[in-house]
PDB file of C-alpha atoms in Angstrom:
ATOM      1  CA  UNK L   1       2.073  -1.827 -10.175  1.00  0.00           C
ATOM      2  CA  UNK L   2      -1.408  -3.088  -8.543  1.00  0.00           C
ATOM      3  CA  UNK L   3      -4.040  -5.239  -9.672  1.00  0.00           C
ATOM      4  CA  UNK L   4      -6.195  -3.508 -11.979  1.00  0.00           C
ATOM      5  CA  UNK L   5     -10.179  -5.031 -12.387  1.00  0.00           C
ATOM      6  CA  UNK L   6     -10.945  -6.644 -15.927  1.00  0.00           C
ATOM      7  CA  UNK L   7     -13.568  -4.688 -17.723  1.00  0.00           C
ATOM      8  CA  UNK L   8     -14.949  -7.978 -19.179  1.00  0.00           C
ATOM      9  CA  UNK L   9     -17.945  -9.703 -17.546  1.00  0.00           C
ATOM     10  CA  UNK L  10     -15.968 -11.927 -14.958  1.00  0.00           C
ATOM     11  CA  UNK L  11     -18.780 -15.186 -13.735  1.00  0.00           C
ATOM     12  CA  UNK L  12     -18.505 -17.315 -11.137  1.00  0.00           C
ATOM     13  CA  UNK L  13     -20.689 -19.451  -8.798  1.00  0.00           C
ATOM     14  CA  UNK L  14     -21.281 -18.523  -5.307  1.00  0.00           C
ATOM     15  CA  UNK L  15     -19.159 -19.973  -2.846  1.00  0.00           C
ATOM     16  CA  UNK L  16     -20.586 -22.443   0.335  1.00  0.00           C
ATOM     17  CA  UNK L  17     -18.597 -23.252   3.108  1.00  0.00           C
ATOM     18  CA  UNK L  18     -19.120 -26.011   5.959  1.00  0.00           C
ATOM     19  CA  UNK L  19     -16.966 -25.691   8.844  1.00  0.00           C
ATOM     20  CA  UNK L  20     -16.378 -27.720  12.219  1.00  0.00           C
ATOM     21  CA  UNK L  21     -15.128 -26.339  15.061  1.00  0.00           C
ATOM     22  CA  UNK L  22     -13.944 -26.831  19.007  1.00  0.00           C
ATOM     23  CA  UNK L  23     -12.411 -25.125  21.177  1.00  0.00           C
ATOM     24  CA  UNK L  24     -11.367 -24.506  24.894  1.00  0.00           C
ATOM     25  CA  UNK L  25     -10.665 -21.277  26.999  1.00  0.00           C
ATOM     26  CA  UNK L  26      -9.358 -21.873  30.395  1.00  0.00           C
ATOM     27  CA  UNK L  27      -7.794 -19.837  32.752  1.00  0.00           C
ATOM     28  CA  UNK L  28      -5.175 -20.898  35.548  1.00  0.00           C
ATOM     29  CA  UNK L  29      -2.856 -19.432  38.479  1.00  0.00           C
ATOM     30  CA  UNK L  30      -5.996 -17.665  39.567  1.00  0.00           C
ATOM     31  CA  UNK L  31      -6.565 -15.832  36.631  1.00  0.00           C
ATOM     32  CA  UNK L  32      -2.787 -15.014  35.794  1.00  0.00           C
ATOM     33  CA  UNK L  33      -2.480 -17.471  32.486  1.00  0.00           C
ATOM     34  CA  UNK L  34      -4.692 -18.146  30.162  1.00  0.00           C
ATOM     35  CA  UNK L  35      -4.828 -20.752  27.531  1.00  0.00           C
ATOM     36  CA  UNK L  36      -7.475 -21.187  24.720  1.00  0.00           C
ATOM     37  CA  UNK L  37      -7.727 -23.956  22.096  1.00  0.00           C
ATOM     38  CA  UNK L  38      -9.309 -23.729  18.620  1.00  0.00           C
ATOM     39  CA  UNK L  39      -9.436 -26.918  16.122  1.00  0.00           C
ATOM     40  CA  UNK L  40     -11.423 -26.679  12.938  1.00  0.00           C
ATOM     41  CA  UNK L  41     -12.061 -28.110   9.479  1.00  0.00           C
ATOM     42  CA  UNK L  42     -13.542 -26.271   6.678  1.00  0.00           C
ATOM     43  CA  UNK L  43     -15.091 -27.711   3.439  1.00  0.00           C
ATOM     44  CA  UNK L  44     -15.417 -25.074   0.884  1.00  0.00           C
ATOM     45  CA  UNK L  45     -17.342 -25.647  -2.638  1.00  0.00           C
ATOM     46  CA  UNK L  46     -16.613 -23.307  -5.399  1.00  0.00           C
ATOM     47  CA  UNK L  47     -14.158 -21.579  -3.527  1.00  0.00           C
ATOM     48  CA  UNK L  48     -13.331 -17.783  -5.013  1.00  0.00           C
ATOM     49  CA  UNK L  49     -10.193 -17.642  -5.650  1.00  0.00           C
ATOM     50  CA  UNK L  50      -8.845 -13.823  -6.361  1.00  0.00           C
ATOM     51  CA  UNK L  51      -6.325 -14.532  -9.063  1.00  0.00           C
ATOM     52  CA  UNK L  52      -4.422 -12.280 -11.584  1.00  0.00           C
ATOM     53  CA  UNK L  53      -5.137 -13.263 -15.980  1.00  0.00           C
ATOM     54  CA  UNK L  54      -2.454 -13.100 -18.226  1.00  0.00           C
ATOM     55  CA  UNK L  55      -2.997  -9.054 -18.677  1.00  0.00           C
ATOM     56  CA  UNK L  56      -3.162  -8.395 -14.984  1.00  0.00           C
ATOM     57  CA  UNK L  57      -6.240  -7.717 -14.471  1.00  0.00           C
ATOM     58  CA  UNK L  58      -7.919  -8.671 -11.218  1.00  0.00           C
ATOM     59  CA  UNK L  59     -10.487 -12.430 -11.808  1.00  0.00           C
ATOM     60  CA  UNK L  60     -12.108 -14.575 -10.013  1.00  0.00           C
ATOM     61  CA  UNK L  61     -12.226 -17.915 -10.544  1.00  0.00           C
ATOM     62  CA  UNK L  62     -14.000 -21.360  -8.817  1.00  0.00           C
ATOM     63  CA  UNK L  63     -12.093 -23.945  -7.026  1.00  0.00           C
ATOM     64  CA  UNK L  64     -14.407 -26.715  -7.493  1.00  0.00           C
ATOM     65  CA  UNK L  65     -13.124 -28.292  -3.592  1.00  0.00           C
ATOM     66  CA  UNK L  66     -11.353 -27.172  -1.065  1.00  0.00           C
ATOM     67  CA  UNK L  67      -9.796 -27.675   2.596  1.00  0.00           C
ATOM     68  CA  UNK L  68      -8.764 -26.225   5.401  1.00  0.00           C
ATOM     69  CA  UNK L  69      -7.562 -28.589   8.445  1.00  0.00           C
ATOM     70  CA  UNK L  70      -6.182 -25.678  11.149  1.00  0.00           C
ATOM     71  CA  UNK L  71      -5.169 -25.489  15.084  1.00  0.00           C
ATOM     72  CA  UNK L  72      -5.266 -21.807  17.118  1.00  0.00           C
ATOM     73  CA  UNK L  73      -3.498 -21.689  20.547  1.00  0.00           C
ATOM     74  CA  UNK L  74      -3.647 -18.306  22.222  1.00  0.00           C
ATOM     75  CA  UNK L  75      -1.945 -17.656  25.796  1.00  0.00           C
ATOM     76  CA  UNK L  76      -2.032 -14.571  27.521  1.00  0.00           C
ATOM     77  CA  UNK L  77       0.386 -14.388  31.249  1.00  0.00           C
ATOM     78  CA  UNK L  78       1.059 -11.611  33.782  1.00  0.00           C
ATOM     79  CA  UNK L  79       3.835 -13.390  35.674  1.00  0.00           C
ATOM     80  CA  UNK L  80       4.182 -10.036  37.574  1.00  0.00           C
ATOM     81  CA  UNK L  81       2.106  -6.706  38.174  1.00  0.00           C
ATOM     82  CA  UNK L  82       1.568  -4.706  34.801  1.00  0.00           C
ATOM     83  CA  UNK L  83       3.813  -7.054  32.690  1.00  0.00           C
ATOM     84  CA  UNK L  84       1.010  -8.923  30.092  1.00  0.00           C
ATOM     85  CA  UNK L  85       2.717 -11.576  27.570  1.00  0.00           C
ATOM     86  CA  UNK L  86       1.110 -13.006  24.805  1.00  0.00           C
ATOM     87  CA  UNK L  87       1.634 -15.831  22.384  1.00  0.00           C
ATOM     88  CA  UNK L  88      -0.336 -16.740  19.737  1.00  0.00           C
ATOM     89  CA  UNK L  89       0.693 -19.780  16.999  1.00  0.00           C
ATOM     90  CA  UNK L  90      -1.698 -20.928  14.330  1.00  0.00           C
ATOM     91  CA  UNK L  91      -0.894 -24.346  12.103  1.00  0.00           C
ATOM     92  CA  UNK L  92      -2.552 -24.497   8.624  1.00  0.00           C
ATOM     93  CA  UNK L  93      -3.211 -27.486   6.091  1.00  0.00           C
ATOM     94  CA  UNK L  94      -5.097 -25.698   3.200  1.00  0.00           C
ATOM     95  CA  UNK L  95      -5.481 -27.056  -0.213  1.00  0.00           C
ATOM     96  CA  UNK L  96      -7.127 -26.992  -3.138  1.00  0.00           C
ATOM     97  CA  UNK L  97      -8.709 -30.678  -3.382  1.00  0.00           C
ATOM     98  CA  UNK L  98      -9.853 -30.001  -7.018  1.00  0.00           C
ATOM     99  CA  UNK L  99      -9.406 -26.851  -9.211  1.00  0.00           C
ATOM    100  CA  UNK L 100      -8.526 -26.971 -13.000  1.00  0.00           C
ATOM    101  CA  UNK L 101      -8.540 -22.966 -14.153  1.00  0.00           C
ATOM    102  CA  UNK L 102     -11.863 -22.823 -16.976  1.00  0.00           C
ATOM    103  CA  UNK L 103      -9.571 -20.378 -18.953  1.00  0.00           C
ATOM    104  CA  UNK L 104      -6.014 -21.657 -18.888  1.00  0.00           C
ATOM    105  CA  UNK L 105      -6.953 -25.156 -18.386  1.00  0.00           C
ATOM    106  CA  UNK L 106      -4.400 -25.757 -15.529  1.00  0.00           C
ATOM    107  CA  UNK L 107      -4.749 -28.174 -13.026  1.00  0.00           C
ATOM    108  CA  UNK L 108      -3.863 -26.922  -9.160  1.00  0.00           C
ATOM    109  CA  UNK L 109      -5.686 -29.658  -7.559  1.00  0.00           C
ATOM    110  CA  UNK L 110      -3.664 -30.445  -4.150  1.00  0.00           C
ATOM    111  CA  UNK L 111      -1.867 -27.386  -4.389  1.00  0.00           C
ATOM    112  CA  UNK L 112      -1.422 -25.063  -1.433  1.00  0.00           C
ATOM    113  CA  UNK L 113      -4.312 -22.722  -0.926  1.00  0.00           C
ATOM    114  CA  UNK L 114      -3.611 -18.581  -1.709  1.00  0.00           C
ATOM    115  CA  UNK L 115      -2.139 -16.901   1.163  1.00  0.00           C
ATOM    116  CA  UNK L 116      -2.273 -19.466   3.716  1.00  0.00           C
ATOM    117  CA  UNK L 117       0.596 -20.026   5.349  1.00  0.00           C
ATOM    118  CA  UNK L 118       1.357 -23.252   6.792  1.00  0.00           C
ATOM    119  CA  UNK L 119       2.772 -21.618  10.206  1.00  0.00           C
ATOM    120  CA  UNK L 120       1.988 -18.474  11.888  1.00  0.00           C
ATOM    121  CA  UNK L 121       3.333 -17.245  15.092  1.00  0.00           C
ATOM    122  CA  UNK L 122       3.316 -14.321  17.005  1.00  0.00           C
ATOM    123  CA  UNK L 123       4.806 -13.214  20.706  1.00  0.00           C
ATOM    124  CA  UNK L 124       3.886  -9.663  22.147  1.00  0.00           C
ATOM    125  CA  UNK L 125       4.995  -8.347  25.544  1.00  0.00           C
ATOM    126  CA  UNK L 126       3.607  -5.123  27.393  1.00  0.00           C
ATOM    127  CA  UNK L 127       4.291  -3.086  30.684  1.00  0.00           C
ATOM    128  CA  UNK L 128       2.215   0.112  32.346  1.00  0.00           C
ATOM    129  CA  UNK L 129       4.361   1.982  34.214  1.00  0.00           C
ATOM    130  CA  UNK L 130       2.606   4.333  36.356  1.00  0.00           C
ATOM    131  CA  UNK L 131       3.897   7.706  36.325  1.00  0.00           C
ATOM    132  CA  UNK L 132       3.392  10.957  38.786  1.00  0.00           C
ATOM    133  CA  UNK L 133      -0.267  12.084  39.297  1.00  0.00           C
ATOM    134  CA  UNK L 134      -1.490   9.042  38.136  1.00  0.00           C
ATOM    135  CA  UNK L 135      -0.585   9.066  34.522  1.00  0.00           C
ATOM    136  CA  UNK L 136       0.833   5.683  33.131  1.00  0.00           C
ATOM    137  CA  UNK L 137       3.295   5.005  30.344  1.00  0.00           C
ATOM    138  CA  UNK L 138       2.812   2.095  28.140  1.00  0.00           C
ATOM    139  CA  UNK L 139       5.894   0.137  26.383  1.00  0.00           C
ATOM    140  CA  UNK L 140       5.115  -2.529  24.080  1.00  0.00           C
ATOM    141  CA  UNK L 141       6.864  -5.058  21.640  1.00  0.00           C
ATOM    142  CA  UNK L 142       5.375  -7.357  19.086  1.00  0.00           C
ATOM    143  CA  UNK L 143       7.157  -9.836  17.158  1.00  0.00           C
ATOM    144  CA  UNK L 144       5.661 -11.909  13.571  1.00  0.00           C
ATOM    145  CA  UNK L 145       6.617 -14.926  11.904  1.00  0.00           C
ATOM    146  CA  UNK L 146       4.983 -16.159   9.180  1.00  0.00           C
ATOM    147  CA  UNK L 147       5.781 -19.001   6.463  1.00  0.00           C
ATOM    148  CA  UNK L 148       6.069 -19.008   3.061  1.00  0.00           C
ATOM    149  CA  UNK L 149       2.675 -17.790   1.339  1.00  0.00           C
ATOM    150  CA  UNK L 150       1.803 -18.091  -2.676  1.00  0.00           C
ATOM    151  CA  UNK L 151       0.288 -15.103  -4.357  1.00  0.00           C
ATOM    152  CA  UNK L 152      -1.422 -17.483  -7.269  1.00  0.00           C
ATOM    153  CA  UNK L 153      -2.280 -20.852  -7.717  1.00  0.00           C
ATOM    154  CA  UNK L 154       0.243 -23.256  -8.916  1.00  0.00           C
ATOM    155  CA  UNK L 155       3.041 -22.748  -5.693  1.00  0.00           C
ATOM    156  CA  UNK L 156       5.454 -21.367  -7.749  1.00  0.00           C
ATOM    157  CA  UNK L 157       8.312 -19.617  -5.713  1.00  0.00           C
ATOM    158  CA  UNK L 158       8.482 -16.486  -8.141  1.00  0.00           C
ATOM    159  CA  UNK L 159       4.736 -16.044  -7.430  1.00  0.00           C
ATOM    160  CA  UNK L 160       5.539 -16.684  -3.415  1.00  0.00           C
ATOM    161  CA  UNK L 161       6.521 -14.685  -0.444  1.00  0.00           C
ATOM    162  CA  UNK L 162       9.251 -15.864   2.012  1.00  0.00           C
ATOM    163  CA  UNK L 163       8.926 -16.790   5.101  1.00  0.00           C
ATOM    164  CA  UNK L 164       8.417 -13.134   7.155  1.00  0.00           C
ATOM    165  CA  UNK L 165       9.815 -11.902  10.397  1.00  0.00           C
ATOM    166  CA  UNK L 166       8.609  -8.738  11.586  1.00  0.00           C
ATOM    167  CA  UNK L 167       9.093  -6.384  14.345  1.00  0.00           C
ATOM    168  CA  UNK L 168       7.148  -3.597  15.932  1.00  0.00           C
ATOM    169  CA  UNK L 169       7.268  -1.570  18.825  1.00  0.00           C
ATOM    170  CA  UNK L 170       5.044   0.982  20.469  1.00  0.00           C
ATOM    171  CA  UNK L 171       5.557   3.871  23.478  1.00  0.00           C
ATOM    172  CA  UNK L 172       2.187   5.469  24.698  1.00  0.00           C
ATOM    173  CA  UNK L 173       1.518   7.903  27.241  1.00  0.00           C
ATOM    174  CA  UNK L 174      -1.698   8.697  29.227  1.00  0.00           C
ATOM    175  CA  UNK L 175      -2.611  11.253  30.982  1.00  0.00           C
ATOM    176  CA  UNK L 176      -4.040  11.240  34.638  1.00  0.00           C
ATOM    177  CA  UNK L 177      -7.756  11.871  33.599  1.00  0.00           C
ATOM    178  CA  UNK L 178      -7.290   9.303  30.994  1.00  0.00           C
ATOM    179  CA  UNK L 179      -8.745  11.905  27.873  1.00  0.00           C
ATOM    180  CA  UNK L 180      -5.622  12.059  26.570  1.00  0.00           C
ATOM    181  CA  UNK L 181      -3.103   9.747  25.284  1.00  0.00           C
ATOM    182  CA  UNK L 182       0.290  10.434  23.272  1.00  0.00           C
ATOM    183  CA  UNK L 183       1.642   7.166  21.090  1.00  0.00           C
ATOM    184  CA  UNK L 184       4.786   6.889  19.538  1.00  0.00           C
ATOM    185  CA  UNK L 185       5.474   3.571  17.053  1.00  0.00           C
ATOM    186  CA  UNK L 186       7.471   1.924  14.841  1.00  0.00           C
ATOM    187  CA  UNK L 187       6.820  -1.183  12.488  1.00  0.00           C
ATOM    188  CA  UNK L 188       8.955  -3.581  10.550  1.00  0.00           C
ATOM    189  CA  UNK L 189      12.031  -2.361  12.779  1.00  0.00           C
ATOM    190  CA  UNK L 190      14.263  -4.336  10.769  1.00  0.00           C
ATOM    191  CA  UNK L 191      12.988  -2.899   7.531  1.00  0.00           C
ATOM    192  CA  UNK L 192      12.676  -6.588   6.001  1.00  0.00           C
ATOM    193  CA  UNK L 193      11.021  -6.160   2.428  1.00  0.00           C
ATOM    194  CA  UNK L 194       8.668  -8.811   1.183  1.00  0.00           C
ATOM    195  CA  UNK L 195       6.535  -9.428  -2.139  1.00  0.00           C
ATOM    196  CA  UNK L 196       2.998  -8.351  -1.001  1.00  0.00           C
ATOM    197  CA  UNK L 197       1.360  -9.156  -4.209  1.00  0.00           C
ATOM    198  CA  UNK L 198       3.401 -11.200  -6.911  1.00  0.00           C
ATOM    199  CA  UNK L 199       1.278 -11.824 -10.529  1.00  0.00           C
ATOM    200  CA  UNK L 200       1.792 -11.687 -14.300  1.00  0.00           C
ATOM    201  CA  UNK L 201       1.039  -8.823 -16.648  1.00  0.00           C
ATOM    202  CA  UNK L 202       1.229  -9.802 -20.774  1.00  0.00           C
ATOM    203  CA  UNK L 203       3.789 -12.822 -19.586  1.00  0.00           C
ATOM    204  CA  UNK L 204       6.065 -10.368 -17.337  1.00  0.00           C
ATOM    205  CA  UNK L 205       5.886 -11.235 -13.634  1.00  0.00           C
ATOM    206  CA  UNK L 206       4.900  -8.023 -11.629  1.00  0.00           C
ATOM    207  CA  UNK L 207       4.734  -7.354  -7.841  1.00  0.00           C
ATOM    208  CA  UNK L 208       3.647  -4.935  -5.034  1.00  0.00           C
ATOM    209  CA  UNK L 209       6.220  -4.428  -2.470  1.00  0.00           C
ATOM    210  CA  UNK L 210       5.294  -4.335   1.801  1.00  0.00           C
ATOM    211  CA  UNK L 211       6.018  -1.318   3.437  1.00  0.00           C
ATOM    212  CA  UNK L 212       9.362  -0.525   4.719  1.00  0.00           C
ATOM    213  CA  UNK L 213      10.298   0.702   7.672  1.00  0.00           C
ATOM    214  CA  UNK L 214       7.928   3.119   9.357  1.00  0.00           C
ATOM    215  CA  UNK L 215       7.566   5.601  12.245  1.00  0.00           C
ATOM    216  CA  UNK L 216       4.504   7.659  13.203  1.00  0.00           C
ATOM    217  CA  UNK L 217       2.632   9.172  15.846  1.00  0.00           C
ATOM    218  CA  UNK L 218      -0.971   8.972  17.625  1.00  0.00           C
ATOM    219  CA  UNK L 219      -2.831  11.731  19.429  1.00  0.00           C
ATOM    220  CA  UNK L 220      -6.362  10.525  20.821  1.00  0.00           C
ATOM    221  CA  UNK L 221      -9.020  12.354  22.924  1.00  0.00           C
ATOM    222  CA  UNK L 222     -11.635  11.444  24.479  1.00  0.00           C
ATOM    223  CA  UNK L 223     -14.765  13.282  26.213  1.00  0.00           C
TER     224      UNK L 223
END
């Protein structure tokens, strides 16, 4: 079942945002590792907040404050010829400093913000091997973790994803004149299901499901 939009007038204020950030991007080993650095703090007033009412339908409603407090490290290494690793990790401290819902009158001040997880990680490794008459194949491998996510305010664990792992892999070829390339891939290789939407239609709680297991194909030209 999906989120369906409210054909009542749905008003809210605009949203303003102040944010802070630094950062650093170095490189090292002569250009074989590279490590950049992103801090930031966000102050949001009237925050939207895309929220399900008690019939389902899709609303919006105003956090009067909010916070986000957040580090980014990114790496990227080619400890050998054609082999490119990558790591990326992102910590999250976003709350709601003040929201009390105009309709249902309930107070999520301090609660976790919508879909922002606390921890997100993820690790990716890639080699080209070159093949006769200059053609190269491309194997990759991705790995995803992700913490525990709420679809609505109030951090209820019905209304909440799990904590997601997630694999994907990838198999490209291209061709000597580099106009044509041939993919083969395959996502969520350990067919993990997860809520991806979790809300509450006329007091029953509804949800969306992620995608299962999936393989496909990629054909791309190029003059």
């Amino acid at each position: 079942m999906s989120l369906i939009t409210n054909p009542a007038p749905n008003v809210f204020e605009p949203e303003t945002l102040r944010a802070y950030e630094a950062g650093i991007k170095s490189d090292w080993l002569a250009g074989d590792l590279r490590v950049n650095a992103t801090v930031f703090h966000y102050d949001y007033s009237n925050l939207q907040v895309r929220t399900a009412d008690a019939l389902g339908f899709l609303v919006v409603r105003n956090a009067t404050t909010a916070t986000i407090d957040g580090l980014e490290l990114e790496t990227t290494a080619y400890p050998i010829d054609r082999l490119e690793l990558t790591a990326i990790a992102a910590l999250l401290v976003a709350r709601y400093d003040r929201f009390i819902d105009p309709v249902s009158l309930a107070d999520y001040s301090d609660n976790r913000l919508n879909r922002a997880p606390d921890v997100k990680v993820g690790l990716g490794a890639q080699n080209r091997f070159p093949m006769p008459g200059g053609a190269e194949l491309t194997v990759r491998g991705e790995y995803e973790y992700t913490s525990r996510i709420f679809h609505q305010p109030g951090e209820l664990r019905a209304f909440s994803r799990d904590p997601a792992h997630l694999f994907n892999a990838r198999l490209a070829y291209r061709t000597p004149d580099e106009r044509w390339s041939l993919a083969l891939f395959a996502k969520n290789l350990t067919h993990e299901r997860y809520f991806g939407h979790a809300f509450v239609v006329l007091g029953e709680p509804r949800a969306t499901i992620t995608p299962p297991r999936t393989f496909g194909f990629e054909v791309r030209f190029a003059n």
